[in-house]
Amino acid sequence: MGDNRTPNGSANPPLIDRYGRAIAYVRLSVTDRCNLRCFYCLPSRFREFEKQAQYLTLDEIERVMRAFADLGVSRVRLTGGEPLVRKDLALLAARLTALPGITDLSLSTNATLLHRQARALRRAGVTRLNVSLDSLRADRFARITGGELDDALAGLMAAKQAGFDPIKINMVALREINDDEFEDMVAFCLTHDFTLRFIEVMPVGSTGRDGARHYLDLRTVEARLARKFTLIRSAVPGGGPARYVRVAGSGLCIGFITPMSQHFCQTCNRVRLSVDGTLYLCLGQNHRYGLRPLLKRGASDGELKQAIIDAVARKPERHEFHERPAELVRFMSMTGG
Ligand code: SAM
């Protein structure tokens, strides 16, 4: 299309921020609750979750996402907290898949509750799956997350059977925590035909700053893997900010997500909607815009879309994790990872 039409066919210009970045992707947090407590994400005894009365309802979520789709957003990722703890997730997924303009619905999960829900979610139109998995050793998995490795593996295998494609494993690389397992994770992903992505830990909230004590620059991880495997530069569709290599002689792609060592803010194409209807314009900044008051006072679709346009105009240029590492008090699970 040569004009500014959205995938929806509407004539609205797509969402473009002050720095010329087109926003085509929303990370939709359906809950801030999580059944795990990864030490770099949520404090072990944390209970101060958003009250359910403040949650956007499924109708409200659908309405906001319809407005986004009208403004040119085509990709949505369900996230949290742990999205699988939200009731009726498959129903919501089906409603989002049905929205004109939404062409890609994906899910980020720890997979521990996926075993029972994988087929329903696949049927509802979720195609792509990101699964957090920081260790393949049960005792270590428990220490990092407070959960059971077997539950995550059962969920992963159910997802494979249900036909999700691709399935991406997200491993936060942590010095002295899981840095002896990178090669094992490569072997695991080779065996199961998963894509593997390493992630640098970010100082999001006090827990993120605890995690940052174990920070590893992924350039060193890549160099280490290159000594064992022949790595060929590669492109993966829908790969987001990850920089990919392929392991020669296999179909395995390995991505490196480097918000700390090589930030990719200049290509950021996303905003995050939290469970209470707050739009977060940057994972690493406090810029936000509350949409819930508009929904509650019965704002028109036009007002809602204008609010989204106004919010996107506030999107900051980049995170400042290095300059202001203590800036963020909120935990990752509140924003939607
Ligand atoms: N519960 C889902 C999951 O496990 O994927 C979705 C939410 S979780 C917050 C999303 C991702 O954020 C996970 O891969 C998690 O490891 C990552 N994460 C959480 N805190 C982080 C931090 N401080 N730095 C880097 N990644 C973090």
mmCIF file of N, CA and C and ligand atoms in Angstrom, residues 27 34-36 38 40-42 78-83 108-111 130-134 170-172 199-204 207-209 211 259 332-333 336-337, ligand 1:
data_model
loop_
_atom_site.group_PDB
_atom_site.id
_atom_site.type_symbol
_atom_site.label_atom_id
_atom_site.label_comp_id
_atom_site.label_asym_id
_atom_site.label_seq_id
_atom_site.Cartn_x
_atom_site.Cartn_y
_atom_site.Cartn_z
ATOM 1 N N ARG A 27 2.382 -5.155 23.729
ATOM 2 C CA ARG A 27 2.520 -6.225 24.719
ATOM 3 C C ARG A 27 1.406 -6.026 25.727
ATOM 4 N N CYS A 34 1.906 -13.730 39.266
ATOM 5 C CA CYS A 34 2.709 -14.803 38.681
ATOM 6 C C CYS A 34 2.776 -15.944 39.689
ATOM 7 N N ASN A 35 2.787 -17.158 39.187
ATOM 8 C CA ASN A 35 2.895 -18.326 40.067
ATOM 9 C C ASN A 35 4.356 -18.656 40.364
ATOM 10 N N LEU A 36 5.300 -17.952 39.739
ATOM 11 C CA LEU A 36 6.722 -18.138 40.046
ATOM 12 C C LEU A 36 7.265 -16.853 40.681
ATOM 13 N N CYS A 38 10.824 -15.526 40.065
ATOM 14 C CA CYS A 38 12.211 -15.445 39.597
ATOM 15 C C CYS A 38 12.904 -14.338 40.394
ATOM 16 N N TYR A 40 15.200 -12.295 40.007
ATOM 17 C CA TYR A 40 15.547 -11.021 39.384
ATOM 18 C C TYR A 40 14.305 -10.263 38.914
ATOM 19 N N CYS A 41 13.128 -10.839 39.195
ATOM 20 C CA CYS A 41 11.886 -10.235 38.698
ATOM 21 C C CYS A 41 10.964 -9.803 39.828
ATOM 22 N N LEU A 42 10.616 -10.724 40.724
ATOM 23 C CA LEU A 42 9.649 -10.423 41.785
ATOM 24 C C LEU A 42 10.197 -10.870 43.139
ATOM 25 N N LEU A 78 0.502 -11.637 24.370
ATOM 26 C CA LEU A 78 -0.096 -11.790 25.699
ATOM 27 C C LEU A 78 1.019 -12.066 26.684
ATOM 28 N N THR A 79 1.043 -11.299 27.770
ATOM 29 C CA THR A 79 2.112 -11.482 28.734
ATOM 30 C C THR A 79 1.600 -11.142 30.122
ATOM 31 N N GLY A 80 2.515 -11.035 31.090
ATOM 32 C CA GLY A 80 2.119 -10.715 32.450
ATOM 33 C C GLY A 80 3.337 -10.224 33.217
ATOM 34 N N GLY A 81 3.350 -10.491 34.446
ATOM 35 C CA GLY A 81 2.892 -11.590 35.269
ATOM 36 C C GLY A 81 2.899 -12.884 34.444
ATOM 37 N N GLU A 82 2.189 -13.838 34.932
ATOM 38 C CA GLU A 82 2.055 -15.068 34.155
ATOM 39 C C GLU A 82 0.665 -15.092 33.519
ATOM 40 N N PRO A 83 0.592 -14.928 32.204
ATOM 41 C CA PRO A 83 -0.722 -14.794 31.566
ATOM 42 C C PRO A 83 -1.641 -15.997 31.783
ATOM 43 N N SER A 108 3.828 -14.995 25.857
ATOM 44 C CA SER A 108 5.018 -15.227 26.694
ATOM 45 C C SER A 108 4.573 -15.904 27.967
ATOM 46 N N THR A 109 5.211 -17.007 28.330
ATOM 47 C CA THR A 109 4.776 -17.768 29.502
ATOM 48 C C THR A 109 5.954 -18.488 30.124
ATOM 49 N N ASN A 110 5.779 -18.856 31.416
ATOM 50 C CA ASN A 110 6.795 -19.719 32.016
ATOM 51 C C ASN A 110 6.471 -21.187 31.772
ATOM 52 N N ALA A 111 5.343 -21.457 31.149
ATOM 53 C CA ALA A 111 4.910 -22.787 30.686
ATOM 54 C C ALA A 111 4.498 -23.748 31.800
ATOM 55 N N ASN A 130 6.740 -17.808 23.389
ATOM 56 C CA ASN A 130 8.042 -17.593 24.048
ATOM 57 C C ASN A 130 7.957 -18.193 25.441
ATOM 58 N N VAL A 131 8.887 -19.046 25.760
ATOM 59 C CA VAL A 131 8.874 -19.700 27.065
ATOM 60 C C VAL A 131 10.143 -19.348 27.832
ATOM 61 N N SER A 132 9.972 -18.832 29.046
ATOM 62 C CA SER A 132 11.138 -18.520 29.886
ATOM 63 C C SER A 132 11.673 -19.810 30.471
ATOM 64 N N LEU A 133 12.951 -20.031 30.329
ATOM 65 C CA LEU A 133 13.557 -21.246 30.900
ATOM 66 C C LEU A 133 15.022 -20.921 31.169
ATOM 67 N N ASP A 134 15.336 -20.707 32.438
ATOM 68 C CA ASP A 134 16.690 -20.265 32.783
ATOM 69 C C ASP A 134 17.602 -21.414 33.170
ATOM 70 N N ASN A 170 13.430 -18.460 26.138
ATOM 71 C CA ASN A 170 14.112 -17.244 26.609
ATOM 72 C C ASN A 170 14.903 -17.573 27.856
ATOM 73 N N MET A 171 16.209 -17.424 27.779
ATOM 74 C CA MET A 171 17.066 -17.729 28.930
ATOM 75 C C MET A 171 17.794 -16.456 29.351
ATOM 76 N N VAL A 172 17.512 -15.973 30.561
ATOM 77 C CA VAL A 172 18.254 -14.825 31.070
ATOM 78 C C VAL A 172 19.630 -15.344 31.491
ATOM 79 N N ILE A 199 19.067 -13.487 27.034
ATOM 80 C CA ILE A 199 18.644 -12.126 27.385
ATOM 81 C C ILE A 199 19.577 -11.564 28.458
ATOM 82 N N GLU A 200 19.953 -10.307 28.318
ATOM 83 C CA GLU A 200 20.727 -9.636 29.376
ATOM 84 C C GLU A 200 19.784 -9.154 30.476
ATOM 85 N N VAL A 201 20.194 -9.370 31.710
ATOM 86 C CA VAL A 201 19.360 -8.943 32.831
ATOM 87 C C VAL A 201 19.366 -7.418 32.932
ATOM 88 N N MET A 202 18.192 -6.869 33.224
ATOM 89 C CA MET A 202 18.037 -5.401 33.289
ATOM 90 C C MET A 202 17.696 -4.971 34.721
ATOM 91 N N PRO A 203 18.110 -3.774 35.113
ATOM 92 C CA PRO A 203 17.826 -3.303 36.478
ATOM 93 C C PRO A 203 16.402 -2.759 36.613
ATOM 94 N N VAL A 204 15.427 -3.634 36.384
ATOM 95 C CA VAL A 204 14.027 -3.206 36.499
ATOM 96 C C VAL A 204 13.562 -3.515 37.927
ATOM 97 N N THR A 207 14.494 -5.925 42.459
ATOM 98 C CA THR A 207 14.864 -7.303 42.127
ATOM 99 C C THR A 207 15.753 -7.332 40.882
ATOM 100 N N GLY A 208 15.406 -6.524 39.896
ATOM 101 C CA GLY A 208 16.225 -6.447 38.687
ATOM 102 C C GLY A 208 17.638 -5.986 39.022
ATOM 103 N N ARG A 209 17.717 -5.082 40.010
ATOM 104 C CA ARG A 209 19.055 -4.607 40.413
ATOM 105 C C ARG A 209 19.813 -5.714 41.154
ATOM 106 N N GLY A 211 19.393 -8.865 40.402
ATOM 107 C CA GLY A 211 19.780 -9.724 39.271
ATOM 108 C C GLY A 211 20.972 -9.161 38.534
ATOM 109 N N PRO A 259 19.696 -5.505 25.717
ATOM 110 C CA PRO A 259 19.281 -4.147 26.087
ATOM 111 C C PRO A 259 20.373 -3.362 26.800
ATOM 112 N N MET A 332 9.198 -5.916 36.809
ATOM 113 C CA MET A 332 8.921 -6.306 35.424
ATOM 114 C C MET A 332 7.491 -6.823 35.256
ATOM 115 N N SER A 333 7.030 -7.606 36.238
ATOM 116 C CA SER A 333 5.719 -8.233 36.096
ATOM 117 C C SER A 333 4.594 -7.197 36.090
ATOM 118 N N GLY A 336 4.580 -5.791 32.348
ATOM 119 C CA GLY A 336 4.344 -6.780 31.292
ATOM 120 C C GLY A 336 5.639 -7.001 30.556
ATOM 121 N N GLY A 337 6.216 -8.189 30.768
ATOM 122 C CA GLY A 337 7.555 -8.451 30.244
ATOM 123 C C GLY A 337 7.570 -8.736 28.759
HETATM 124 N N1 SAM B 1 5.536 -15.003 32.933
HETATM 125 C C1 SAM B 1 5.867 -14.846 31.549
HETATM 126 C C2 SAM B 1 7.215 -15.459 31.249
HETATM 127 O O1 SAM B 1 7.770 -16.107 32.130
HETATM 128 O O2 SAM B 1 7.685 -15.314 30.122
HETATM 129 C C3 SAM B 1 5.795 -13.417 31.035
HETATM 130 C C4 SAM B 1 6.303 -12.315 31.914
HETATM 131 S S1 SAM B 1 8.012 -12.375 32.312
HETATM 132 C C5 SAM B 1 8.166 -10.872 33.241
HETATM 133 C C6 SAM B 1 8.768 -12.039 30.732
HETATM 134 C C7 SAM B 1 10.243 -12.212 30.650
HETATM 135 O O3 SAM B 1 10.864 -11.197 31.379
HETATM 136 C C8 SAM B 1 10.800 -13.538 31.169
HETATM 137 O O4 SAM B 1 11.561 -14.134 30.157
HETATM 138 C C9 SAM B 1 11.686 -13.098 32.314
HETATM 139 O O5 SAM B 1 12.796 -13.950 32.456
HETATM 140 C C10 SAM B 1 12.074 -11.705 31.875
HETATM 141 N N2 SAM B 1 12.553 -10.828 32.958
HETATM 142 C C11 SAM B 1 11.975 -10.547 34.141
HETATM 143 N N3 SAM B 1 12.729 -9.682 34.854
HETATM 144 C C12 SAM B 1 13.810 -9.400 34.083
HETATM 145 C C13 SAM B 1 14.957 -8.563 34.261
HETATM 146 N N4 SAM B 1 15.139 -7.864 35.363
HETATM 147 N N5 SAM B 1 15.855 -8.515 33.248
HETATM 148 C C14 SAM B 1 15.692 -9.235 32.116
HETATM 149 N N6 SAM B 1 14.628 -10.030 31.897
HETATM 150 C C15 SAM B 1 13.705 -10.125 32.874
#
